PDB file of C-alpha atoms in Angstrom:
ATOM      1  CA  MET A   1       1.268 -11.377 -15.544  1.00 94.00           C
ATOM      2  CA  LYS A   2       5.033  -9.197 -15.518  1.00 95.00           C
ATOM      3  CA  ALA A   3       6.692  -7.474 -12.849  1.00 97.00           C
ATOM      4  CA  ILE A   4       7.658  -3.883 -13.454  1.00 97.00           C
ATOM      5  CA  GLU A   5      10.023  -1.853 -10.756  1.00 97.00           C
ATOM      6  CA  VAL A   6       8.513   1.276  -9.499  1.00 97.00           C
ATOM      7  CA  PRO A   7      11.428   3.493 -10.426  1.00 96.00           C
ATOM      8  CA  ALA A   8      10.622   5.985  -7.398  1.00 97.00           C
ATOM      9  CA  ILE A   9      10.747   3.574  -4.590  1.00 98.00           C
ATOM     10  CA  ASP A  10      13.648   1.222  -4.260  1.00 98.00           C
ATOM     11  CA  GLY A  11      12.597  -2.242  -4.236  1.00 97.00           C
ATOM     12  CA  ALA A  12       9.050  -1.779  -5.027  1.00 98.00           C
ATOM     13  CA  PHE A  13       7.117  -3.494  -8.065  1.00 98.00           C
ATOM     14  CA  LEU A  14       3.636  -3.695  -9.862  1.00 97.00           C
ATOM     15  CA  PHE A  15       2.561  -6.682 -10.981  1.00 97.00           C
ATOM     16  CA  LEU A  16       0.608  -6.545 -14.014  1.00 96.00           C
ATOM     17  CA  PRO A  17      -1.830  -9.383 -14.897  1.00 95.00           C
ATOM     18  CA  THR A  18      -3.154  -9.890 -18.176  1.00 91.00           C
ATOM     19  CA  PRO A  19      -7.269 -10.069 -17.899  1.00 88.00           C
ATOM     20  CA  TYR A  20      -9.039 -12.471 -20.305  1.00 90.00           C
ATOM     21  CA  ALA A  21     -12.478 -10.655 -21.072  1.00 89.00           C
ATOM     22  CA  ASP A  22     -15.578 -12.014 -22.753  1.00 92.00           C
ATOM     23  CA  GLU A  23     -19.201 -11.626 -22.620  1.00 95.00           C
ATOM     24  CA  ARG A  24     -19.318 -12.770 -19.012  1.00 93.00           C
ATOM     25  CA  GLY A  25     -16.899 -10.531 -17.657  1.00 91.00           C
ATOM     26  CA  PHE A  26     -13.312 -11.303 -17.477  1.00 90.00           C
ATOM     27  CA  PHE A  27     -10.753 -13.717 -15.396  1.00 93.00           C
ATOM     28  CA  CYS A  28      -7.248 -13.142 -14.344  1.00 91.00           C
ATOM     29  CA  ARG A  29      -4.491 -14.464 -12.286  1.00 93.00           C
ATOM     30  CA  THR A  30      -3.933 -12.094  -9.600  1.00 93.00           C
ATOM     31  CA  PHE A  31      -0.709 -13.871  -8.000  1.00 95.00           C
ATOM     32  CA  ASP A  32       1.724 -16.029  -9.628  1.00 95.00           C
ATOM     33  CA  ALA A  33       4.418 -17.413  -7.219  1.00 96.00           C
ATOM     34  CA  ASP A  34       7.094 -17.803 -10.131  1.00 96.00           C
ATOM     35  CA  VAL A  35       6.442 -13.956 -11.306  1.00 96.00           C
ATOM     36  CA  VAL A  36       7.094 -12.973  -7.279  1.00 96.00           C
ATOM     37  CA  ARG A  37      10.043 -15.445  -6.996  1.00 96.00           C
ATOM     38  CA  SER A  38      11.770 -13.825 -10.233  1.00 97.00           C
ATOM     39  CA  VAL A  39      12.038 -10.461  -9.151  1.00 97.00           C
ATOM     40  CA  GLY A  40      13.636 -11.468  -5.881  1.00 97.00           C
ATOM     41  CA  LEU A  41      10.715 -12.123  -3.339  1.00 97.00           C
ATOM     42  CA  ASP A  42       9.691 -15.004  -1.480  1.00 96.00           C
ATOM     43  CA  PRO A  43       6.280 -15.903  -2.434  1.00 95.00           C
ATOM     44  CA  ASP A  44       5.560 -18.036   0.923  1.00 95.00           C
ATOM     45  CA  ALA A  45       6.634 -15.081   3.025  1.00 95.00           C
ATOM     46  CA  PHE A  46       3.056 -13.719   2.941  1.00 95.00           C
ATOM     47  CA  VAL A  47       1.000 -15.180   5.605  1.00 95.00           C
ATOM     48  CA  GLN A  48      -2.030 -12.946   6.239  1.00 94.00           C
ATOM     49  CA  ASP A  49      -4.990 -11.880   3.633  1.00 95.00           C
ATOM     50  CA  SER A  50      -7.365  -9.007   4.241  1.00 96.00           C
ATOM     51  CA  VAL A  51      -9.518  -6.810   2.183  1.00 97.00           C
ATOM     52  CA  SER A  52     -11.120  -3.718   3.243  1.00 97.00           C
ATOM     53  CA  ARG A  53     -14.351  -1.834   1.503  1.00 98.00           C
ATOM     54  CA  SER A  54     -14.344   1.713   1.286  1.00 98.00           C
ATOM     55  CA  VAL A  55     -16.699   4.476   0.041  1.00 98.00           C
ATOM     56  CA  ARG A  56     -16.055   7.480  -2.448  1.00 98.00           C
ATOM     57  CA  GLY A  57     -13.817  10.061  -0.524  1.00 98.00           C
ATOM     58  CA  VAL A  58     -12.855   7.575   2.460  1.00 98.00           C
ATOM     59  CA  LEU A  59      -8.941   7.923   3.117  1.00 98.00           C
ATOM     60  CA  ARG A  60      -6.961   5.392   4.786  1.00 98.00           C
ATOM     61  CA  GLY A  61      -3.458   6.084   5.844  1.00 93.00           C
ATOM     62  CA  LEU A  62      -0.797   6.712   5.890  1.00 97.00           C
ATOM     63  CA  HIS A  63       0.188   3.823   7.852  1.00 96.00           C
ATOM     64  CA  LEU A  64       3.433   2.196   8.473  1.00 94.00           C
ATOM     65  CA  ARG A  65       4.762  -0.965  10.694  1.00 93.00           C
ATOM     66  CA  SER A  66       6.952  -0.256  13.645  1.00 90.00           C
ATOM     67  CA  GLY A  67      10.034  -3.301  14.264  1.00 84.00           C
ATOM     68  CA  ASN A  68      10.744  -5.108  11.432  1.00 85.00           C
ATOM     69  CA  GLY A  69       8.273  -3.502   9.344  1.00 90.00           C
ATOM     70  CA  GLU A  70       5.726  -5.020   7.090  1.00 94.00           C
ATOM     71  CA  ALA A  71       5.728  -5.844   3.307  1.00 97.00           C
ATOM     72  CA  LYS A  72       2.423  -5.788   1.350  1.00 97.00           C
ATOM     73  CA  LEU A  73       0.842  -6.658  -1.947  1.00 98.00           C
ATOM     74  CA  VAL A  74      -1.997  -4.602  -2.409  1.00 98.00           C
ATOM     75  CA  ARG A  75      -4.532  -4.423  -5.039  1.00 98.00           C
ATOM     76  CA  CYS A  76      -8.306  -2.902  -5.721  1.00 98.00           C
ATOM     77  CA  SER A  77      -9.866  -6.194  -6.587  1.00 96.00           C
ATOM     78  CA  TYR A  78     -13.175  -3.926  -7.114  1.00 97.00           C
ATOM     79  CA  GLY A  79     -13.757  -0.085  -7.870  1.00 98.00           C
ATOM     80  CA  LYS A  80     -10.601   2.336  -8.223  1.00 98.00           C
ATOM     81  CA  ILE A  81      -8.281   3.793  -5.438  1.00 98.00           C
ATOM     82  CA  PHE A  82      -5.775   6.583  -5.057  1.00 98.00           C
ATOM     83  CA  ASP A  83      -2.738   4.585  -3.713  1.00 98.00           C
ATOM     84  CA  VAL A  84       0.108   6.352  -2.170  1.00 98.00           C
ATOM     85  CA  VAL A  85       3.836   4.912  -0.770  1.00 98.00           C
ATOM     86  CA  VAL A  86       6.363   6.808   1.084  1.00 97.00           C
ATOM     87  CA  ASP A  87       9.851   5.196   1.255  1.00 96.00           C
ATOM     88  CA  LEU A  88      10.798   5.689   5.479  1.00 95.00           C
ATOM     89  CA  ARG A  89      13.859   3.466   4.990  1.00 94.00           C
ATOM     90  CA  THR A  90      16.971   6.007   6.081  1.00 91.00           C
ATOM     91  CA  ASP A  91      19.268   3.276   4.315  1.00 93.00           C
ATOM     92  CA  SER A  92      17.480   3.304   1.096  1.00 95.00           C
ATOM     93  CA  PRO A  93      18.201   5.163  -2.130  1.00 97.00           C
ATOM     94  CA  SER A  94      14.664   6.420  -2.382  1.00 97.00           C
ATOM     95  CA  TYR A  95      14.432   7.819   1.197  1.00 95.00           C
ATOM     96  CA  ARG A  96      11.487   9.981   1.502  1.00 95.00           C
ATOM     97  CA  ASN A  97      10.328   9.574  -1.828  1.00 97.00           C
ATOM     98  CA  VAL A  98       6.818   9.487  -2.639  1.00 97.00           C
ATOM     99  CA  ALA A  99       4.949   7.649  -5.287  1.00 98.00           C
ATOM    100  CA  SER A 100       1.261   7.260  -6.342  1.00 98.00           C
ATOM    101  CA  PHE A 101      -0.468   4.831  -8.395  1.00 96.00           C
ATOM    102  CA  GLU A 102      -4.402   4.442  -9.536  1.00 98.00           C
ATOM    103  CA  LEU A 103      -5.133   0.910  -9.002  1.00 98.00           C
ATOM    104  CA  THR A 104      -8.472  -0.477 -10.267  1.00 97.00           C
ATOM    105  CA  GLY A 105     -10.607  -3.535 -10.212  1.00 96.00           C
ATOM    106  CA  ASP A 106     -10.401  -3.447 -14.220  1.00 94.00           C
ATOM    107  CA  THR A 107      -6.880  -3.987 -14.173  1.00 94.00           C
ATOM    108  CA  GLN A 108      -6.364  -5.943 -11.256  1.00 96.00           C
ATOM    109  CA  ALA A 109      -2.581  -4.688 -11.110  1.00 97.00           C
ATOM    110  CA  THR A 110      -1.015  -5.502  -7.722  1.00 98.00           C
ATOM    111  CA  LEU A 111       1.854  -3.243  -5.861  1.00 98.00           C
ATOM    112  CA  TYR A 112       4.169  -4.859  -3.861  1.00 98.00           C
ATOM    113  CA  ILE A 113       5.496  -2.175  -0.825  1.00 98.00           C
ATOM    114  CA  PRO A 114       8.519  -3.004   0.870  1.00 97.00           C
ATOM    115  CA  ALA A 115       9.056  -3.126   4.787  1.00 96.00           C
ATOM    116  CA  GLY A 116       9.623   0.254   6.117  1.00 94.00           C
ATOM    117  CA  CYS A 117       7.531   2.131   3.690  1.00 96.00           C
ATOM    118  CA  ALA A 118       4.100   4.071   4.575  1.00 97.00           C
ATOM    119  CA  HIS A 119       1.114   3.332   2.565  1.00 98.00           C
ATOM    120  CA  GLY A 120      -2.217   4.733   2.257  1.00 98.00           C
ATOM    121  CA  PHE A 121      -5.292   4.982  -0.089  1.00 98.00           C
ATOM    122  CA  GLN A 122      -8.378   6.941  -1.147  1.00 98.00           C
ATOM    123  CA  ALA A 123     -11.595   5.565  -2.828  1.00 98.00           C
ATOM    124  CA  LEU A 124     -12.224   7.064  -5.925  1.00 98.00           C
ATOM    125  CA  THR A 125     -15.462   5.069  -6.618  1.00 98.00           C
ATOM    126  CA  GLU A 126     -18.307   4.750  -4.645  1.00 98.00           C
ATOM    127  CA  THR A 127     -17.558   1.513  -3.632  1.00 98.00           C
ATOM    128  CA  ALA A 128     -13.777   0.368  -3.631  1.00 98.00           C
ATOM    129  CA  ASP A 129     -12.508  -3.117  -2.374  1.00 98.00           C
ATOM    130  CA  THR A 130      -8.483  -3.436  -1.711  1.00 98.00           C
ATOM    131  CA  SER A 131      -6.984  -6.607  -0.976  1.00 97.00           C
ATOM    132  CA  TYR A 132      -3.827  -6.749   1.147  1.00 95.00           C
ATOM    133  CA  ARG A 133      -1.460  -9.720   1.694  1.00 96.00           C
ATOM    134  CA  ILE A 134       1.275  -9.204   4.763  1.00 96.00           C
ATOM    135  CA  ASP A 135       4.274 -10.852   5.093  1.00 96.00           C
ATOM    136  CA  ARG A 136       4.177 -11.198   9.052  1.00 92.00           C
ATOM    137  CA  PRO A 137       0.964 -11.381  11.457  1.00 91.00           C
ATOM    138  CA  HIS A 138      -0.735  -8.000  12.199  1.00 90.00           C
ATOM    139  CA  ASP A 139       0.192  -6.428  15.502  1.00 91.00           C
ATOM    140  CA  PRO A 140      -1.747  -3.655  16.538  1.00 91.00           C
ATOM    141  CA  ALA A 141       0.949  -2.524  19.108  1.00 91.00           C
ATOM    142  CA  GLU A 142       3.376  -2.124  16.508  1.00 93.00           C
ATOM    143  CA  ASP A 143       1.034   0.156  13.856  1.00 93.00           C
ATOM    144  CA  VAL A 144       2.052   3.733  13.321  1.00 95.00           C
ATOM    145  CA  THR A 145      -0.084   6.427  11.314  1.00 96.00           C
ATOM    146  CA  ILE A 146       1.559   9.540   9.676  1.00 97.00           C
ATOM    147  CA  ALA A 147      -0.689  12.690   9.003  1.00 98.00           C
ATOM    148  CA  PHE A 148      -2.405  12.281   5.485  1.00 98.00           C
ATOM    149  CA  ASP A 149      -1.845  15.890   4.770  1.00 97.00           C
ATOM    150  CA  ASP A 150       1.462  16.295   5.917  1.00 97.00           C
ATOM    151  CA  PRO A 151       2.839  19.713   4.223  1.00 97.00           C
ATOM    152  CA  GLU A 152       6.320  17.907   4.162  1.00 96.00           C
ATOM    153  CA  LEU A 153       4.831  15.199   1.884  1.00 97.00           C
ATOM    154  CA  ALA A 154       2.377  17.288  -0.013  1.00 96.00           C
ATOM    155  CA  ILE A 155       0.383  14.412  -1.351  1.00 98.00           C
ATOM    156  CA  PRO A 156      -2.185  15.476  -3.948  1.00 97.00           C
ATOM    157  CA  TRP A 157      -5.424  13.477  -2.763  1.00 98.00           C
ATOM    158  CA  PRO A 158      -7.691  13.811  -5.450  1.00 98.00           C
ATOM    159  CA  LEU A 159     -10.721  14.261  -3.549  1.00 98.00           C
ATOM    160  CA  PRO A 160     -11.886  15.911  -0.452  1.00 97.00           C
ATOM    161  CA  VAL A 161     -11.898  13.221   2.609  1.00 97.00           C
ATOM    162  CA  THR A 162     -15.511  12.169   3.467  1.00 96.00           C
ATOM    163  CA  SER A 163     -14.445  10.062   5.882  1.00 97.00           C
ATOM    164  CA  MET A 164     -11.466   8.200   7.903  1.00 97.00           C
ATOM    165  CA  SER A 165     -10.743   6.542  11.251  1.00 97.00           C
ATOM    166  CA  PRO A 166     -10.046   8.648  14.325  1.00 97.00           C
ATOM    167  CA  ARG A 167      -6.664   7.448  14.680  1.00 96.00           C
ATOM    168  CA  ASP A 168      -5.516   8.695  10.936  1.00 97.00           C
ATOM    169  CA  ARG A 169      -7.439  11.976  11.728  1.00 96.00           C
ATOM    170  CA  GLU A 170      -5.331  12.437  14.566  1.00 97.00           C
ATOM    171  CA  ALA A 171      -2.220  10.922  13.321  1.00 97.00           C
ATOM    172  CA  PRO A 172       1.089  13.043  13.929  1.00 97.00           C
ATOM    173  CA  SER A 173       3.388  14.776  11.507  1.00 97.00           C
ATOM    174  CA  LEU A 174       5.985  12.879   9.575  1.00 97.00           C
ATOM    175  CA  ALA A 175       8.504  14.904  11.669  1.00 95.00           C
ATOM    176  CA  GLU A 176       6.837  13.596  14.701  1.00 94.00           C
ATOM    177  CA  VAL A 177       7.023  10.037  13.492  1.00 94.00           C
ATOM    178  CA  LEU A 178      10.601  10.109  12.608  1.00 91.00           C
ATOM    179  CA  LYS A 179      11.713  11.315  15.930  1.00 87.00           C
ATOM    180  CA  HIS A 180       9.997   8.759  17.708  1.00 76.00           C
ATOM    181  CA  VAL A 181      11.468   5.934  15.236  1.00 66.00           C
ATOM    182  CA  VAL A 182      14.729   7.264  15.645  1.00 48.00           C
ATOM    183  CA  LYS A 183      14.235   7.511  19.508  1.00 46.00           C
ATOM    184  CA  HIS A 184      12.941   3.834  19.376  1.00 44.00           C
ATOM    185  CA  LYS A 185      15.899   2.694  17.520  1.00 45.00           C
ATOM    186  CA  GLU A 186      18.336   4.307  20.194  1.00 42.00           C
ATOM    187  CA  GLY A 187      16.398   3.169  23.307  1.00 43.00           C
TER     188      GLY A 187
END
């Protein structure tokens, strides 16, 4: 497994495993504490693992955590997703940058997303399983959602959206979210 820096998002990494394939299928290591540690991350910081299953065209996001934020490791364990990260850390050299990735079950690549970045994805295959590993327990009271189709972000989602949660569909614009975040920090 090797770690590759994501140039568009400061502090983000892609962890690329080496799947070993044969007539049975494949095997690969999807997490290696030594590799995670080698790029300055604490492998023991991750406290919860979750998985979502989506069908083709489903869009989830853009999600962010308020408060101290949430760092996460994201991997498509089955199928294929179009994954998006938006850097919303005001002190970051990549502030407001958007980066997209195609994550697949064939490669098992894992994306590390730093705290303070928004994240979303769209399922590109009939079934797409996405695994998450987060660095602090989930608290729904800290959930923040940004409109997936915000014109300021202009994310080129590859498929028409077939389904999304009401919360995601009704999400405010990036400008509205940023006003709330700034107001929250001052208050």
